Short mmCIF file of C-alpha atoms in Angstrom, two decimals:
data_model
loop_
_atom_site.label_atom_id
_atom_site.label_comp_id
_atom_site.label_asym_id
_atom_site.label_seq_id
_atom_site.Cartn_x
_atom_site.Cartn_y
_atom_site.Cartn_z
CA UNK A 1 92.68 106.90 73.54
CA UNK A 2 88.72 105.71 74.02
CA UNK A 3 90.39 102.50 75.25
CA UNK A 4 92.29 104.23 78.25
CA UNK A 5 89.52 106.72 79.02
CA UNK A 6 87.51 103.71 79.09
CA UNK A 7 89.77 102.05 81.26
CA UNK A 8 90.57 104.66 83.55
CA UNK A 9 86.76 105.51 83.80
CA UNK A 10 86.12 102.18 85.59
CA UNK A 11 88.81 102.20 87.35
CA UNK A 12 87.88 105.29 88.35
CA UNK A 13 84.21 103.72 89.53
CA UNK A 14 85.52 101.17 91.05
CA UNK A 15 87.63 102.83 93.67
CA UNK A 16 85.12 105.45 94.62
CA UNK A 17 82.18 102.94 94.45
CA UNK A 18 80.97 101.78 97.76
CA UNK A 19 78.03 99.86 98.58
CA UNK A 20 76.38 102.13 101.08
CA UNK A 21 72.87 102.06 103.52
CA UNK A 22 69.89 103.02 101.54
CA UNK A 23 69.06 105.36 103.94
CA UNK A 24 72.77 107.70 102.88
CA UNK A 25 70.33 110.12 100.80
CA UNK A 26 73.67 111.13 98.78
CA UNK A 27 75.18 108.48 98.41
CA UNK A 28 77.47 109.43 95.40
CA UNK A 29 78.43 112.11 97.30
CA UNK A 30 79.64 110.72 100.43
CA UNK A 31 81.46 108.04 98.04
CA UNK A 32 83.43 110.73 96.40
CA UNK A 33 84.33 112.55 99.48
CA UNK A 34 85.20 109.16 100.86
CA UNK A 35 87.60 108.62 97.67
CA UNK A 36 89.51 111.74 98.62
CA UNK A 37 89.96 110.51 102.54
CA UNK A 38 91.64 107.44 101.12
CA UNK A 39 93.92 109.08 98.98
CA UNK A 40 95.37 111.18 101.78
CA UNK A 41 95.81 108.01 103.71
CA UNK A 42 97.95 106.63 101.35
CA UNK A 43 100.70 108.72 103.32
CA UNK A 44 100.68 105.56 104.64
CA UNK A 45 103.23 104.27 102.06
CA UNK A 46 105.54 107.36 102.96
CA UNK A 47 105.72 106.18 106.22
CA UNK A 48 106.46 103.01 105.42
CA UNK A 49 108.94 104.03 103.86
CA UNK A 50 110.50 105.84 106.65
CA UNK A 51 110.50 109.13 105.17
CA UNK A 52 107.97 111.11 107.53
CA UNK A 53 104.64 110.13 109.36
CA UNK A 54 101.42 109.66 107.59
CA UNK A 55 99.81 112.23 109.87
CA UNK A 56 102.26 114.69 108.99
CA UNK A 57 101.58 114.45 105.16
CA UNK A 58 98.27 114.50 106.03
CA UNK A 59 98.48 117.55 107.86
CA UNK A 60 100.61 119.36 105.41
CA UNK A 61 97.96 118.58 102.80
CA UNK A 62 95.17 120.28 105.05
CA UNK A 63 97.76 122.78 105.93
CA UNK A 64 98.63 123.33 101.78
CA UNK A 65 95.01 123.38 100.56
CA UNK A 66 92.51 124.21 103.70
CA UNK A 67 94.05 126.59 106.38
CA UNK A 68 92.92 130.31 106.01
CA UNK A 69 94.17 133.51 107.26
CA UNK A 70 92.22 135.76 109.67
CA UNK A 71 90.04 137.40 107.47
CA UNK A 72 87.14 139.39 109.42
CA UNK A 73 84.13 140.57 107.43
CA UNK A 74 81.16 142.95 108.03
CA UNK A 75 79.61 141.07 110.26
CA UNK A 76 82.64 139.14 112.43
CA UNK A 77 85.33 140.04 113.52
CA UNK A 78 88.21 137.07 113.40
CA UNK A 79 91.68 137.16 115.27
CA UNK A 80 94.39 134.51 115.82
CA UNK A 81 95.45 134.64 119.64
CA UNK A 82 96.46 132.34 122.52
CA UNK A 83 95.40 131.46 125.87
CA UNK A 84 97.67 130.28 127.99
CA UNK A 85 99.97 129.38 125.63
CA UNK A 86 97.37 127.55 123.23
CA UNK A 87 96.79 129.10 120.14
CA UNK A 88 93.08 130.03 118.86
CA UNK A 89 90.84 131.65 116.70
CA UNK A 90 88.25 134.30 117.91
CA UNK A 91 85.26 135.06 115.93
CA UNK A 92 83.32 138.09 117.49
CA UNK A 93 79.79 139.33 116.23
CA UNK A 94 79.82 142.61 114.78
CA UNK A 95 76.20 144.07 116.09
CA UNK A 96 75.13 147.98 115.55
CA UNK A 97 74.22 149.75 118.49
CA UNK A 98 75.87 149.91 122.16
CA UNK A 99 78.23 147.22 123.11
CA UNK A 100 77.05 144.47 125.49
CA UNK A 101 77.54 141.22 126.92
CA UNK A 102 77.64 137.76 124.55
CA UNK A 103 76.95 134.20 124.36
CA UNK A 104 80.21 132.10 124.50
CA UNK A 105 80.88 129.14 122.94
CA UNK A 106 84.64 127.48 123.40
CA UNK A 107 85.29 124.92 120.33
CA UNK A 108 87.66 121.61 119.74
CA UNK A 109 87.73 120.96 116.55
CA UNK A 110 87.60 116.88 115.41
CA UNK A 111 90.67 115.30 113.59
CA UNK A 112 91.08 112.14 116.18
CA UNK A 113 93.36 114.58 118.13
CA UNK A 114 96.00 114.12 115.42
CA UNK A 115 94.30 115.96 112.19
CA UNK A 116 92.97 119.30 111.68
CA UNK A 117 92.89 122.52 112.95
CA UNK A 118 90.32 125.55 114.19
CA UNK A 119 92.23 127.48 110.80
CA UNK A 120 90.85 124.79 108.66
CA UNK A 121 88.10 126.31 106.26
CA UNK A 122 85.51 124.01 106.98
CA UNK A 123 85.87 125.06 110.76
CA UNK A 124 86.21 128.46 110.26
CA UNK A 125 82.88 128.53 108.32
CA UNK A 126 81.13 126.92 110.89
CA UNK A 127 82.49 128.94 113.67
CA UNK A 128 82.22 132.07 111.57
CA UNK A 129 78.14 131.19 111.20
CA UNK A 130 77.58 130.32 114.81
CA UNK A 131 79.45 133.65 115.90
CA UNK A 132 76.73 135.67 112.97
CA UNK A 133 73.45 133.44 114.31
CA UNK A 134 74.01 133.45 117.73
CA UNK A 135 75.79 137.27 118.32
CA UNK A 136 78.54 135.32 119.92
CA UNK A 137 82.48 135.25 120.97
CA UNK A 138 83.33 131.42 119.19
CA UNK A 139 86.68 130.60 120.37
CA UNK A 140 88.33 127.53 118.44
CA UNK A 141 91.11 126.40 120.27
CA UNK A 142 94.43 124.84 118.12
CA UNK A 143 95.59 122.17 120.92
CA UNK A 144 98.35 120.11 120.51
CA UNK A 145 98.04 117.54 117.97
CA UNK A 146 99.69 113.25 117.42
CA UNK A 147 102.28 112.63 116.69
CA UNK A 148 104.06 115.42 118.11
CA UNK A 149 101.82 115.38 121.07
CA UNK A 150 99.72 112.53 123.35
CA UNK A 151 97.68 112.14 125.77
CA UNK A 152 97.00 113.85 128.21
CA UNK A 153 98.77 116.76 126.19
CA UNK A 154 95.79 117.31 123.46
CA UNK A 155 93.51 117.40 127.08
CA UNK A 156 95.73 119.58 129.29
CA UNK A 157 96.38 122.07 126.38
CA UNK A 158 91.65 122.24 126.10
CA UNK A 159 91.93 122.83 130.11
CA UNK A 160 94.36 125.15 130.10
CA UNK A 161 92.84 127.28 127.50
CA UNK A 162 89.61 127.08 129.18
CA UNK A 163 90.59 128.01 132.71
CA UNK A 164 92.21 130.96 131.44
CA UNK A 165 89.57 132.29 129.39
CA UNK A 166 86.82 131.80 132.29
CA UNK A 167 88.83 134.30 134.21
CA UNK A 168 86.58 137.05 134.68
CA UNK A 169 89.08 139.46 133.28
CA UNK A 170 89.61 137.70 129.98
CA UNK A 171 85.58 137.53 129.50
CA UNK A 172 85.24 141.26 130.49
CA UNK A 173 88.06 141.65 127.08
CA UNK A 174 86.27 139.62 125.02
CA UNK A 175 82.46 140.80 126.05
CA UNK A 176 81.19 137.24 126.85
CA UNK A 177 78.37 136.82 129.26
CA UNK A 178 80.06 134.64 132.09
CA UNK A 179 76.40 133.64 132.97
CA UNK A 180 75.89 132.25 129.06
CA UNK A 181 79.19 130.44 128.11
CA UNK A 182 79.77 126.31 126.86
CA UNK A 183 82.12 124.31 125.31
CA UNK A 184 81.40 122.09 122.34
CA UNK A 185 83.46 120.07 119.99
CA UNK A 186 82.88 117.19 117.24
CA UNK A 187 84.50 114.31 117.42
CA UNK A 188 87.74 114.02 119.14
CA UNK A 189 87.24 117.72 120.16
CA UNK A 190 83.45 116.40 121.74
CA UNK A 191 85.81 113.44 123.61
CA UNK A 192 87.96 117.35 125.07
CA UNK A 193 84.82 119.04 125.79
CA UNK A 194 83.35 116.40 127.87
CA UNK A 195 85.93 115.91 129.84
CA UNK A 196 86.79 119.46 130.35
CA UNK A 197 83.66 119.60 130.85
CA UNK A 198 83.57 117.18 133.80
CA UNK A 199 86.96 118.76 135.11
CA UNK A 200 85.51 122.57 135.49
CA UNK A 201 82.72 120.89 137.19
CA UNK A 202 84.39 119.93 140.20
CA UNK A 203 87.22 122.38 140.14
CA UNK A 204 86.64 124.64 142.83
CA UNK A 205 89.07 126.72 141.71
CA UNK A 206 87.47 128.29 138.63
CA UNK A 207 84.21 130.70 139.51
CA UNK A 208 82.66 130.77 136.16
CA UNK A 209 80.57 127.97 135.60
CA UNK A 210 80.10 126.62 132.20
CA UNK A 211 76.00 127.09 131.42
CA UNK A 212 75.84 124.11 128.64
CA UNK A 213 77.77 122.03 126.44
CA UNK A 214 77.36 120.80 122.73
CA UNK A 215 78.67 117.09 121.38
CA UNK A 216 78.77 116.28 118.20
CA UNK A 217 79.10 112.86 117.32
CA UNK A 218 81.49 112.58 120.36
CA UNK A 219 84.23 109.90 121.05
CA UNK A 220 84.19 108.73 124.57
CA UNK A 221 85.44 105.07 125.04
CA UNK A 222 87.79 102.70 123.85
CA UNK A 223 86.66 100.20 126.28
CA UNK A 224 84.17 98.12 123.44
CA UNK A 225 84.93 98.12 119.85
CA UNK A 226 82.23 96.16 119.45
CA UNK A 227 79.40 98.37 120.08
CA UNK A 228 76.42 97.70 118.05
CA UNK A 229 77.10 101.17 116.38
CA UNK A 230 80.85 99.62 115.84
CA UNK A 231 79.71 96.36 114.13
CA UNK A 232 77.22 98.34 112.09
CA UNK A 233 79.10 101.12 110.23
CA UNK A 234 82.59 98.74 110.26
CA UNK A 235 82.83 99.83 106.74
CA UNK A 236 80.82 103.26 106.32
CA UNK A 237 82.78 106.18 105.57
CA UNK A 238 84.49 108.25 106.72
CA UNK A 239 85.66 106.77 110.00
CA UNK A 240 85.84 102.97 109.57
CA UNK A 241 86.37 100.95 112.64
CA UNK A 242 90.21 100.27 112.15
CA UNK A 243 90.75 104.13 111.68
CA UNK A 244 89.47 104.67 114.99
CA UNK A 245 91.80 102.40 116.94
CA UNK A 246 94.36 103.76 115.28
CA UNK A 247 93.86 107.37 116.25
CA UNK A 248 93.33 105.97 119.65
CA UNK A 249 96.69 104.57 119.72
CA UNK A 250 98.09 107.44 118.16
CA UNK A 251 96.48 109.39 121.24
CA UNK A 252 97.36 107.43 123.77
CA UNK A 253 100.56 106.47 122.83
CA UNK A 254 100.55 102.56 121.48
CA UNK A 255 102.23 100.77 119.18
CA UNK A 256 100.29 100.36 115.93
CA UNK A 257 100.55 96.56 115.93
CA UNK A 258 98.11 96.54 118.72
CA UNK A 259 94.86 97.58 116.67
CA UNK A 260 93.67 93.96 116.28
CA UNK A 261 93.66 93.04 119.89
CA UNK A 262 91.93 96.30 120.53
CA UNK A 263 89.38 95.88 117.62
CA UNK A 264 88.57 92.08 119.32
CA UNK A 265 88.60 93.59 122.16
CA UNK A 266 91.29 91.82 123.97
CA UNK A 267 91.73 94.65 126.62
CA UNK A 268 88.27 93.90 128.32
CA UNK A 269 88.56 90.37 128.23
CA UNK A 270 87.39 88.39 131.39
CA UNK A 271 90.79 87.67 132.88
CA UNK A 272 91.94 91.47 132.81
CA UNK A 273 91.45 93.54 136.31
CA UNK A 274 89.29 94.88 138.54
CA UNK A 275 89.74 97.88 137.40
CA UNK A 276 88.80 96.85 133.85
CA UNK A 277 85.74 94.74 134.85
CA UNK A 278 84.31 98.08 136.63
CA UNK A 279 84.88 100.09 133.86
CA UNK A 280 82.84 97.99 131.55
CA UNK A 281 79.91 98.46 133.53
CA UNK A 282 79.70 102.10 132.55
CA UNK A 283 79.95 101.20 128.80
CA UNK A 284 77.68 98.16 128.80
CA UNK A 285 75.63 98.98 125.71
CA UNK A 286 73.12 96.12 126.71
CA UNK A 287 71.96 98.19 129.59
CA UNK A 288 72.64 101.50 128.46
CA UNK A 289 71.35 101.94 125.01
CA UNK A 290 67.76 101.64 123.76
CA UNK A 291 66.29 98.15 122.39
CA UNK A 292 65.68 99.72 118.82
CA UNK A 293 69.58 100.14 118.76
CA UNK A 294 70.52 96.73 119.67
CA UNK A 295 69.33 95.44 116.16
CA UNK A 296 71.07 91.74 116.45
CA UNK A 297 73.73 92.84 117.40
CA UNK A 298 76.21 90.79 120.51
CA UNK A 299 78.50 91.61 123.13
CA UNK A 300 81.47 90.99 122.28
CA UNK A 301 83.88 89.87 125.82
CA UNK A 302 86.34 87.21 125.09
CA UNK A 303 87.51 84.73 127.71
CA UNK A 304 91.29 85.54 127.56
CA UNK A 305 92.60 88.92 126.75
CA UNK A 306 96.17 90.31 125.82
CA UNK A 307 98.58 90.14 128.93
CA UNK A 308 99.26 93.72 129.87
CA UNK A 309 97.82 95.67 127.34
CA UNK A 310 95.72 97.49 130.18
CA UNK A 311 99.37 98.29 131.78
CA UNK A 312 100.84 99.63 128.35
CA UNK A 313 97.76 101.76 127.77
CA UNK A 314 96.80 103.05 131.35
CA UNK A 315 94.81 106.01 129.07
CA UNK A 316 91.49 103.42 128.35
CA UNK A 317 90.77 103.77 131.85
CA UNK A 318 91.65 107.21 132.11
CA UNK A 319 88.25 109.86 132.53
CA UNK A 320 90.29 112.77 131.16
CA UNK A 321 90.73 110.15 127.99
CA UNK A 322 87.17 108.26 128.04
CA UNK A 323 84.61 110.70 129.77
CA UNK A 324 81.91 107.94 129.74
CA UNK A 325 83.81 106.41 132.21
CA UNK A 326 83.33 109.22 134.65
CA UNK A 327 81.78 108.32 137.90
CA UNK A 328 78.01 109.45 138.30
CA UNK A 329 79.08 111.89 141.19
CA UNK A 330 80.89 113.74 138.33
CA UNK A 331 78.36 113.44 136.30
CA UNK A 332 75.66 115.50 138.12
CA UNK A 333 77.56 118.22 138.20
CA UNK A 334 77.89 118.85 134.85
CA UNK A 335 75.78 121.60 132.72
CA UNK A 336 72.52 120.32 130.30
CA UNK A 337 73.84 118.73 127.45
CA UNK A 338 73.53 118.45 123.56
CA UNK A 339 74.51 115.74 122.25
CA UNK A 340 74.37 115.26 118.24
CA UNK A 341 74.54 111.31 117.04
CA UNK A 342 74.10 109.50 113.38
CA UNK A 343 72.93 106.33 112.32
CA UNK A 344 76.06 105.39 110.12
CA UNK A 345 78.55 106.45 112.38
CA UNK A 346 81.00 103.95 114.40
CA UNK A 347 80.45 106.42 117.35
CA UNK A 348 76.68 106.63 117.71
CA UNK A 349 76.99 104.13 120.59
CA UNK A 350 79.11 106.54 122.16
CA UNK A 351 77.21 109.02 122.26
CA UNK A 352 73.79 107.65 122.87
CA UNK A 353 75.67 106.00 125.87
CA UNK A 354 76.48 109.08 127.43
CA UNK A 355 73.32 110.81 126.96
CA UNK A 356 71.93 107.82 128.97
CA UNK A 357 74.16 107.80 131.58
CA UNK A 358 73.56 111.79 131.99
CA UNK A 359 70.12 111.58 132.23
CA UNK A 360 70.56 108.95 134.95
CA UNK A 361 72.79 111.17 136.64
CA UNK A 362 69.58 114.11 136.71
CA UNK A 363 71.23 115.90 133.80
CA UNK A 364 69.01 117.78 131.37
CA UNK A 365 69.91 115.97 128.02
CA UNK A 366 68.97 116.92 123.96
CA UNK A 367 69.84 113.53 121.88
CA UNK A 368 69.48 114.85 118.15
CA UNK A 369 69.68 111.75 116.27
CA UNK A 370 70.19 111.40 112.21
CA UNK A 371 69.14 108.10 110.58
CA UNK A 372 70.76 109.78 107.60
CA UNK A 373 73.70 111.01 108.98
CA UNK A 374 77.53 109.70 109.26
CA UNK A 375 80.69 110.83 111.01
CA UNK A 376 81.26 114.19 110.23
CA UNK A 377 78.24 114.98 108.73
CA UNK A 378 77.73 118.90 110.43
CA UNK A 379 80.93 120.39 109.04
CA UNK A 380 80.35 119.27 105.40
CA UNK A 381 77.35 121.77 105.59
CA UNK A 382 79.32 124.49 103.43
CA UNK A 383 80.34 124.43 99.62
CA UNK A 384 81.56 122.75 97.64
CA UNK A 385 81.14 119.92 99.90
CA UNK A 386 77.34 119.89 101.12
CA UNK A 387 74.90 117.36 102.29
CA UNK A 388 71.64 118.09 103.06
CA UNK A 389 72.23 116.41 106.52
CA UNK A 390 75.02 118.59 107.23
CA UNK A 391 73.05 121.35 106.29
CA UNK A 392 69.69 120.26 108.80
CA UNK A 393 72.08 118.97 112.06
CA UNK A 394 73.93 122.36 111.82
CA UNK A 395 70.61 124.40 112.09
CA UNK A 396 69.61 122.25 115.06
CA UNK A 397 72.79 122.77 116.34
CA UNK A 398 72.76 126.11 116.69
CA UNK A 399 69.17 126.45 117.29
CA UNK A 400 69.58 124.63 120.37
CA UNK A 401 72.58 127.02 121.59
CA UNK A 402 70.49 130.00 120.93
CA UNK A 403 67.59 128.60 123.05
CA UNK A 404 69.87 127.51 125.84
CA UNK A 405 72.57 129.63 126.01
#
């Protein structure tokens, strides 16, 4: 029996051990959290097997052991609803004395726009805090998630809920301010509240305008997989490089055998079109990003790409898809920014990108950077999974919506 404990012990170590940046303060932490991701993903071998999608077991695991009911306490009030068809979750502040106008804030949860939900307990938490700290209406919107959905489903469903809760009627219901509301997201919901974001901006149908938005650790491109920030954190948890093309092909529709070319970056390569040559511009990382972050890092632009891969995934040059691609006449219409970025995250580049490319648009722009800090970092701020990062980016976080909302 001392044999197989022993055994099992380092077998034990050896899966959850990762060698890690020394600047992870908990690093034992983020392995074991890490450990769990990669069991779920073994739904993998269901798949395989043709007996459901891995998503699908992944979601019914979330679904099994994270969603919770509607529970309202002393302070919030929480009810399940829909707008425009979409599904949400609305946290309201429960203040003593008259009633009054509110801050706003309308959330996409992350979850590469296949995982998760606005139900989940780690979201509901966070939502449930920022409702408390700010007096607020939160509104976490449930959009349409891979595979049952793709692009632009996942973005039409954020719109759509938007639009209609920006009607003056449906703010005068809830008691939000339309003079303080913004849309945030992490993630994949940071890649929907960009570009809904960029979409309100210019829609001249919709008389509320949006006062700020809030990304956190946004995705925004799938133009360069070879961002510094990509060739960096290849192999830090929790989003590794391959992960991410795969959600992006999930998203946009691809076959799953196309992750390599993408992750060489075959779809940029010199001989692909016009169309693709200008995009790159707007996600040249050797213009756009700061010295300190190019480390020695390289471009990475082969000479020959994959024929047609542009044409069987029109969504990488898609705005409502990849917001950095936006044009900067867009861009300067859009509200002050937050945008929340970490060192050991595949996505940094991302978002340090669009910061710049706001700013040179005359945006007002916060960058809160965390050399500690990886992908997901400001949910896993609650128990039993807390990191003192997650704990310090979500205080910022909402710090800066109280001071500019």
């Amino acid at each position: 029996n001392y044999r197989k404990g022993l055994l099992l012990s380092v077998a034990a170590s050896y899966y959850i051990y990762l060698p890690l940046p020394s600047t992870i303060t908990e690093p034992w932490k983020l392995m074991l959290l890490d450990a769990v991701f990669r069991c779920m993903m073994h739904g993998n071998l269901i798949q395989d097997l043709g007996l459901c999608h891995h998503v699908r077991v992944l979601n019914f695991v979330v679904s099994v052991l994270e969603l919770r009911g509607p529970r309202s306490s002393e302070f919030v009030r929480v009810t399940d609803t829909s707008f425009s068809g979409v599904p949400a979750r609305v946290f309201e502040s429960i203040a003593p004395g008259p009633e009054r106008l509110k801050r706003g804030v309308i959330y996409f949860h992350g979850g590469g726009w296949a995982l998760g939900s606005g139900r989940m307990r780690s979201y509901d938490l966070l939502c449930r805090k920022m409702a408390e700290e700010l007096d607020a209406v939160i509104i976490s919107v449930d959009y349409k998630l891979a595979p049952d959905a793709h692009f632009p489903e996942q973005y039409d469903d954020a719109l759509s809920a938007c639009r209609h809760i920006l009607k003056a009627e449906v703010l005068a219901s809830l008691s939000m301010d339309p003079e303080r509301v913004a849309v945030s997201g992490d993630s994949a919901g940071g890649n929907l509240a960009a570009a809904v974001t960029q979409q309100l901006a210019v829609d001249t149908s919709v008389s509320v305008r949006l006062k700020a938005q809030a990304l956190v650790y946004p995705v925004l491109q799938a133009l360069d997989f070879n961002t510094p920030s990509y060739q960096q954190n290849s192999d830090v948890p929790i989003l590794y490089r391959p992960l991410m093309a795969r959600f992006w092909l999930e998203y946009l529709s691809g076959d799953l055998s196309l992750v390599p070319y993408l992750l060489a970056n075959n779809h940029t390569a010199l001989d692909q079109s016009q169309e693709a040559e200008e995009a790159w511009a707007k996600v040249n990382w050797t213009r756009l990003l700061a010295p300190t972050f190019h480390k020695h890092y390289k471009p990475v632009v082969p000479r020959q790409g994959t024929p047609r891969l542009l044409e069987q995934l029109p969504g990488l040059l898609d705005v409502r898809a990849a917001p950095l691609l936006a044009e900067g006449g867009v861009l300067e219409k859009v509200p002050p920014a937050y945008i929340l970025t970490c060192e050991h995250d595949v996505l940094r580049d991302d978002g340090l990108m669009y910061a710049q490319r706001l700013e040179e648009a005359g945006v007002a722009v916060t960058s809160d950077h965390y050399e500690e800090g990886f992908h997901g970092c400001m949910v896993f701020a609650f128990w039993p999974v807390c990191f003192s990062v997650g704990k310090r980016s979500l205080r910022n976080y909402i710090s800066w919506l109280e001071q500019n909302l």
